[in-house]
Coordinates of C-alpha atoms in Angstrom, one line a residue:
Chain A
X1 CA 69.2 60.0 -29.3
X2 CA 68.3 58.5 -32.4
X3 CA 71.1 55.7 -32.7
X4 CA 71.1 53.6 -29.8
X5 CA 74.3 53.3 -27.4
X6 CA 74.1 49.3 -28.1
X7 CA 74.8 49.9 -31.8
X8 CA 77.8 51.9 -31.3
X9 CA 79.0 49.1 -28.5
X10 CA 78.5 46.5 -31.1
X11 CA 80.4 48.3 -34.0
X12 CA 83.3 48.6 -31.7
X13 CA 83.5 45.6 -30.8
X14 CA 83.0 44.5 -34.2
X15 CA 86.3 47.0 -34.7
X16 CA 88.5 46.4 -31.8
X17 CA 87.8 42.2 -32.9
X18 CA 88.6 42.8 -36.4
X19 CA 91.8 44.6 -35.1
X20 CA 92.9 41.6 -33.2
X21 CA 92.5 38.9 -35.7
X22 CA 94.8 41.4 -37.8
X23 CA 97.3 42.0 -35.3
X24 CA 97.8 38.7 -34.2
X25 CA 97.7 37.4 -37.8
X26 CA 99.5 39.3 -39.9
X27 CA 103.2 38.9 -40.5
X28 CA 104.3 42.1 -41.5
X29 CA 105.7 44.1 -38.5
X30 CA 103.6 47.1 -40.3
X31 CA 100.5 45.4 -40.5
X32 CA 100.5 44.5 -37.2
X33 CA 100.7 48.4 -35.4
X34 CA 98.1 48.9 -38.3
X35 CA 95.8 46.5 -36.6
X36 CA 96.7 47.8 -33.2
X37 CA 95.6 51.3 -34.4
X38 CA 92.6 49.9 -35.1
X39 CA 91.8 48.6 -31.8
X40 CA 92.8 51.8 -30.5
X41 CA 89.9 53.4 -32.3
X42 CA 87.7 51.2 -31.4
X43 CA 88.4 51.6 -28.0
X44 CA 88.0 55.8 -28.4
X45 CA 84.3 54.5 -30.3
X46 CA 83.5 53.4 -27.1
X47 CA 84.9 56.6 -25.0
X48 CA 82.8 58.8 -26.8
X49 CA 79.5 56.8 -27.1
X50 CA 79.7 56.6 -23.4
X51 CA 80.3 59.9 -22.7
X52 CA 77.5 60.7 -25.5
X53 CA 74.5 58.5 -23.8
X54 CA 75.9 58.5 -19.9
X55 CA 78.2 61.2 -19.2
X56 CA 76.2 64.2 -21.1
X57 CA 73.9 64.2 -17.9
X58 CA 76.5 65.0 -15.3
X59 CA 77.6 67.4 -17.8
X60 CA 81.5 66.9 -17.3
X61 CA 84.3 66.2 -20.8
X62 CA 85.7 63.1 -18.9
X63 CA 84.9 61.0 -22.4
X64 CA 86.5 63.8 -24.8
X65 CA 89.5 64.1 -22.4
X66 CA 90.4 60.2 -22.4
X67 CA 89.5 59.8 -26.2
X68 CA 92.4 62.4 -26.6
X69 CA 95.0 61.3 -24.6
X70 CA 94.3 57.6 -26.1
X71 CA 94.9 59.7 -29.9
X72 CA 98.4 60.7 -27.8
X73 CA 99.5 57.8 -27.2
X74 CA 98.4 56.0 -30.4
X75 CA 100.5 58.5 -32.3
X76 CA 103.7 58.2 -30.0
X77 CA 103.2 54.1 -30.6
X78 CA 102.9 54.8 -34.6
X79 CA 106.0 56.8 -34.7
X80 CA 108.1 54.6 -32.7
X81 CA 106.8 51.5 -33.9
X82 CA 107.2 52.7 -37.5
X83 CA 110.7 53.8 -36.5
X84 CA 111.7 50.3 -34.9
X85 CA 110.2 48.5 -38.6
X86 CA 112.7 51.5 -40.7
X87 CA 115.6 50.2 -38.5
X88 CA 114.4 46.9 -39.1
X89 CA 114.7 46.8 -42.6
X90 CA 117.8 48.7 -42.9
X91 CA 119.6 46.1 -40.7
X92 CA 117.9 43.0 -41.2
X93 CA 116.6 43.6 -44.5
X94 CA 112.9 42.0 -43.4
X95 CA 110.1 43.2 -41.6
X96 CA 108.3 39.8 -41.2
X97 CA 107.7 39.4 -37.2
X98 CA 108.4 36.1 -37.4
X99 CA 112.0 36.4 -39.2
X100 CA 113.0 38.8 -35.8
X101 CA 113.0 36.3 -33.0
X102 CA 116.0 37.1 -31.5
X103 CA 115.1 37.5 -28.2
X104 CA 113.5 33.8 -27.9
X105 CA 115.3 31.2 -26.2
Chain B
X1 CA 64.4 54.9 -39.3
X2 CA 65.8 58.0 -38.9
X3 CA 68.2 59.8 -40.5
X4 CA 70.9 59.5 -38.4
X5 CA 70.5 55.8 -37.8
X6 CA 70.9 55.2 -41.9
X7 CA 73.9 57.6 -41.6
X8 CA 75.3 55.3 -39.0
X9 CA 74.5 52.0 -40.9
X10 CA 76.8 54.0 -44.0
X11 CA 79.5 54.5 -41.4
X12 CA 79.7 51.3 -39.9
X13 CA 79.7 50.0 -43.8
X14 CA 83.1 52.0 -44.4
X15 CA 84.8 51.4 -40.9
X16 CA 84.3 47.9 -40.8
X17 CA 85.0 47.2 -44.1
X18 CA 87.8 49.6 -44.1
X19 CA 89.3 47.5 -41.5
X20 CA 88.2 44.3 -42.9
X21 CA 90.6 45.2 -46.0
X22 CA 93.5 46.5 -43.8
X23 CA 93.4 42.5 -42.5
X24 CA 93.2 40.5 -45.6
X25 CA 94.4 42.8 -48.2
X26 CA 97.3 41.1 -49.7
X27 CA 99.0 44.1 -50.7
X28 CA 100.2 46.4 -47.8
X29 CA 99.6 49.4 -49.4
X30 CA 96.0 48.7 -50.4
X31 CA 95.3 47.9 -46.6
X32 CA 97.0 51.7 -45.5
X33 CA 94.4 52.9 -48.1
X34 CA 91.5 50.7 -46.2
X35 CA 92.9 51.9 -42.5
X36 CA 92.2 55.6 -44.1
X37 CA 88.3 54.8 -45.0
X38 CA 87.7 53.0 -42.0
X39 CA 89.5 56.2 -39.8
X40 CA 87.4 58.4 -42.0
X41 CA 84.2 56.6 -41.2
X42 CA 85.4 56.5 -37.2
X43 CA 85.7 60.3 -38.0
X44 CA 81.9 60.0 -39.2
X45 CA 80.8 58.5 -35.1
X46 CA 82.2 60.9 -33.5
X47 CA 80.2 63.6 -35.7
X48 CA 77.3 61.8 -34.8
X49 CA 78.2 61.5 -31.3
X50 CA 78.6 65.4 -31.3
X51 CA 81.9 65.3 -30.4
X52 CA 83.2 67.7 -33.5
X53 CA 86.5 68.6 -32.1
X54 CA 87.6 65.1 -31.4
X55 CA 86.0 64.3 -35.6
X56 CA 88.8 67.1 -36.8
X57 CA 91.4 65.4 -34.2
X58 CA 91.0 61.7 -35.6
X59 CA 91.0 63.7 -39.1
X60 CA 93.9 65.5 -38.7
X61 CA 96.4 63.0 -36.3
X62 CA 95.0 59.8 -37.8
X63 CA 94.3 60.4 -41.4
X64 CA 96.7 62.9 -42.1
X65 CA 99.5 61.9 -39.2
X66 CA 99.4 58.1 -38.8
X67 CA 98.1 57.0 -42.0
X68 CA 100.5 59.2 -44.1
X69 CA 103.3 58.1 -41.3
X70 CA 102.4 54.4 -42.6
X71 CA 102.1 55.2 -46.6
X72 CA 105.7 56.8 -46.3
X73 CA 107.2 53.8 -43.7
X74 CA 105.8 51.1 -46.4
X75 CA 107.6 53.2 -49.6
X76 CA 110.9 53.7 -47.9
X77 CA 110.7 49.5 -47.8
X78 CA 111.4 48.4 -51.6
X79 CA 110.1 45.0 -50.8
X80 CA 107.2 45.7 -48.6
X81 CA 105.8 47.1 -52.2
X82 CA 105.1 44.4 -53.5
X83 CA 102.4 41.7 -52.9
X84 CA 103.9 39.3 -50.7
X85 CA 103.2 35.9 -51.6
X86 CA 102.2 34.9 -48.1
X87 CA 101.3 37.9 -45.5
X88 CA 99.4 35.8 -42.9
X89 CA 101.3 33.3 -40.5
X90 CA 100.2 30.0 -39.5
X91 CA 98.6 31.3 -36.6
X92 CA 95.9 32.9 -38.4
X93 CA 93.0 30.4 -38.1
X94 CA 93.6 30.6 -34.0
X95 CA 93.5 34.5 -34.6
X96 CA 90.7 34.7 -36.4
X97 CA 88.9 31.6 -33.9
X98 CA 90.2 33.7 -31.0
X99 CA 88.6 36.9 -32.4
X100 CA 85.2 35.6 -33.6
X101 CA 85.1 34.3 -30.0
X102 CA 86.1 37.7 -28.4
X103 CA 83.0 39.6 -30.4
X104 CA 80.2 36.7 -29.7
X105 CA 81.4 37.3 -26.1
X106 CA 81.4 40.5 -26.4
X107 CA 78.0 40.9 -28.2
X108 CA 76.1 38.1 -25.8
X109 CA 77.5 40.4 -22.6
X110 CA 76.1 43.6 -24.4
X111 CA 72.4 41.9 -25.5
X112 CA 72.1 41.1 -21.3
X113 CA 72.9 44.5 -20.4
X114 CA 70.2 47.2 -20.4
X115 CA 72.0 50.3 -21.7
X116 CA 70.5 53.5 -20.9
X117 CA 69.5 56.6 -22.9
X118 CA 69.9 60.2 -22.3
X119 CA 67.5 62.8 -23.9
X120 CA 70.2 65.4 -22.8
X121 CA 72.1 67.6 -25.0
X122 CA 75.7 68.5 -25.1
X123 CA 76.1 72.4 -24.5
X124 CA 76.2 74.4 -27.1
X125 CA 80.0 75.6 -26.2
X126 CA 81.5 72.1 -25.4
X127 CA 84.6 72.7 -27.4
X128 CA 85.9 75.6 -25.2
X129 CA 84.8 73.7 -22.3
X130 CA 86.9 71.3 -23.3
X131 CA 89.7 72.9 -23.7
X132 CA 89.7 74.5 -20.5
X133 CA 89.4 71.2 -19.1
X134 CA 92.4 70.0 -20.7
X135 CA 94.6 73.2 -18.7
X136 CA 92.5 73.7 -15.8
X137 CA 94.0 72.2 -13.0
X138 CA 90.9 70.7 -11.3
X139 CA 90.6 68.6 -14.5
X140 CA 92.8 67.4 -16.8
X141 CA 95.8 69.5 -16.7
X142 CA 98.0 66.4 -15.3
X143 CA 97.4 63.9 -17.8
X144 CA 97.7 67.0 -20.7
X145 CA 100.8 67.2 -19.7
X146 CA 102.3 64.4 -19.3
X147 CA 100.9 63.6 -22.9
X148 CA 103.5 66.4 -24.2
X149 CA 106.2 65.1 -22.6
X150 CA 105.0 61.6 -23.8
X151 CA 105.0 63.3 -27.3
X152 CA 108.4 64.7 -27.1
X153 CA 109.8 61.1 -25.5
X154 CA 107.9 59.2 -28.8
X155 CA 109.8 62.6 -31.3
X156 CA 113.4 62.1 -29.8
X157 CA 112.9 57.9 -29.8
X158 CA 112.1 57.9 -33.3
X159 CA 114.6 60.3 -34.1
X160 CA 117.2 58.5 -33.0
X161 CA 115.8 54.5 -33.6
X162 CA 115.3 55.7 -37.2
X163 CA 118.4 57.5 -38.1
X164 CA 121.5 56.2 -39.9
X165 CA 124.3 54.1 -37.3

């Protein structure tokens, strides 16, 4: 292998970090699930360079199969997310997470 | 360097810096255009990873699903349009502290670890073993499953979270 399984484990960190800092920063209800999708990619980045360098060997699809059920799920979470910030705005006019706190005490 | 390790330099360039712009664009439609690239160069690992079905997957559900999903829920908001004149909150130096602290971590655990390397190559027909992974039922034909019915739980929510009272 010409690229070294560190240098894809640093890039997704570098990803899944950057992903974070967004999610937990941003105040746009959109933003944020944009940020989470980005963590969720980082996290498939990591499937797949460890089925790539480790799991090739045993010669089982264990890294594929994850990495697609993780796309599942990341696409039911963007299409109810993006549904709760639609409702959002029609009823509330906003999508800023911080103008929705109606749940704290 | 080789070829590939250049090509992977190019696609870290576009996926970090894709997601870089998707947190501190100020406009939220510029950052749905920088969560695109950086898919696109996510899109690029896995072609170096040799996972090619899983590059046209994160192609098709991510740029052409999600990202479109996000363009459309950002236009059907007038206001979200426009630049905002603040878009971070006043957590966002603990965020970022709390990140940069996550990756150091992260990094210092991965320099102590000595990762190993495979001269082994995937088989030539790993797509259709995969997808007779996904149905055969000494695999994966469980979690398949339940990921349809996961799908069609995530269709009907939306449907019905989204539509007019």
């Amino acid at each position: 292998m010409d690229v070294p399984l560190s240098w894809y484990l640093v890039v997704a960190a570098a990803l899944f970090c950057i992903g974070l800092a967004g999610a937990l920063s941003r105040r746009n209800a959109i933003a944020v699930l944009m940020g989470v999708e980005l963590m969720l990619n980082a996290v498939n980045v990591n499937l797949l360079a460890f089925w790539r360098h480790v799991e090739v060997v045993k010669a089982t699809l264990s890294g594929q199969a994850f990495a697609i059920i993780v796309i599942t799920v990341a696409a039911a979470e963007a299409a109810v997310g993006l549904a709760l910030a639609i409702a959002l705005y029609r009823t509330r006019r906003t999508v800023d997470v911080e103008d929705v706190d109606l749940m704290k005490l | 360097m080789t070829v590939s390790q250049v090509v992977f330099i190019l696609l870290s360039i576009a996926a970090l810096g894709g997601a870089l712009g998707v947190v501190f664009a100020r406009n939220l439609f510029r950052a749905a255009l920088a969560l695109v690239l950086s898919f696109v160069g996510v899109a690029g690992f896995y072609v170096l990873l040799e996972a090619e079905f899983l590059a046209m997957v994160q192609i098709l559900v991510y740029v052409g699903a999600i990202a479109i999903l996000i363009i459309f829920a950002i236009m059907l908001s007038r206001r979200m349009m426009s630049s905002e004149t603040q878009p971070w909150n006043e957590q966002w130096v603990g965020a970022v502290v709390v990140a940069a602290a996550l990756f150091a971590a992260l990094v210092f655990i991965l320099s102590r670890v000595d990762w190993p390397a495979t001269e082994a190559q995937v088989p030539a027909d790993s797509i259709s073993q995969l997808g007779q992974a996904l149905v055969s039922p000494d695999f994966y034909v469980l979690p398949f499953e339940v990921a349809s019915v996961l799908l069609l739980v995530a269709l009907v929510g939306a449907v019905i979270i989204a539509r007019e009272q």
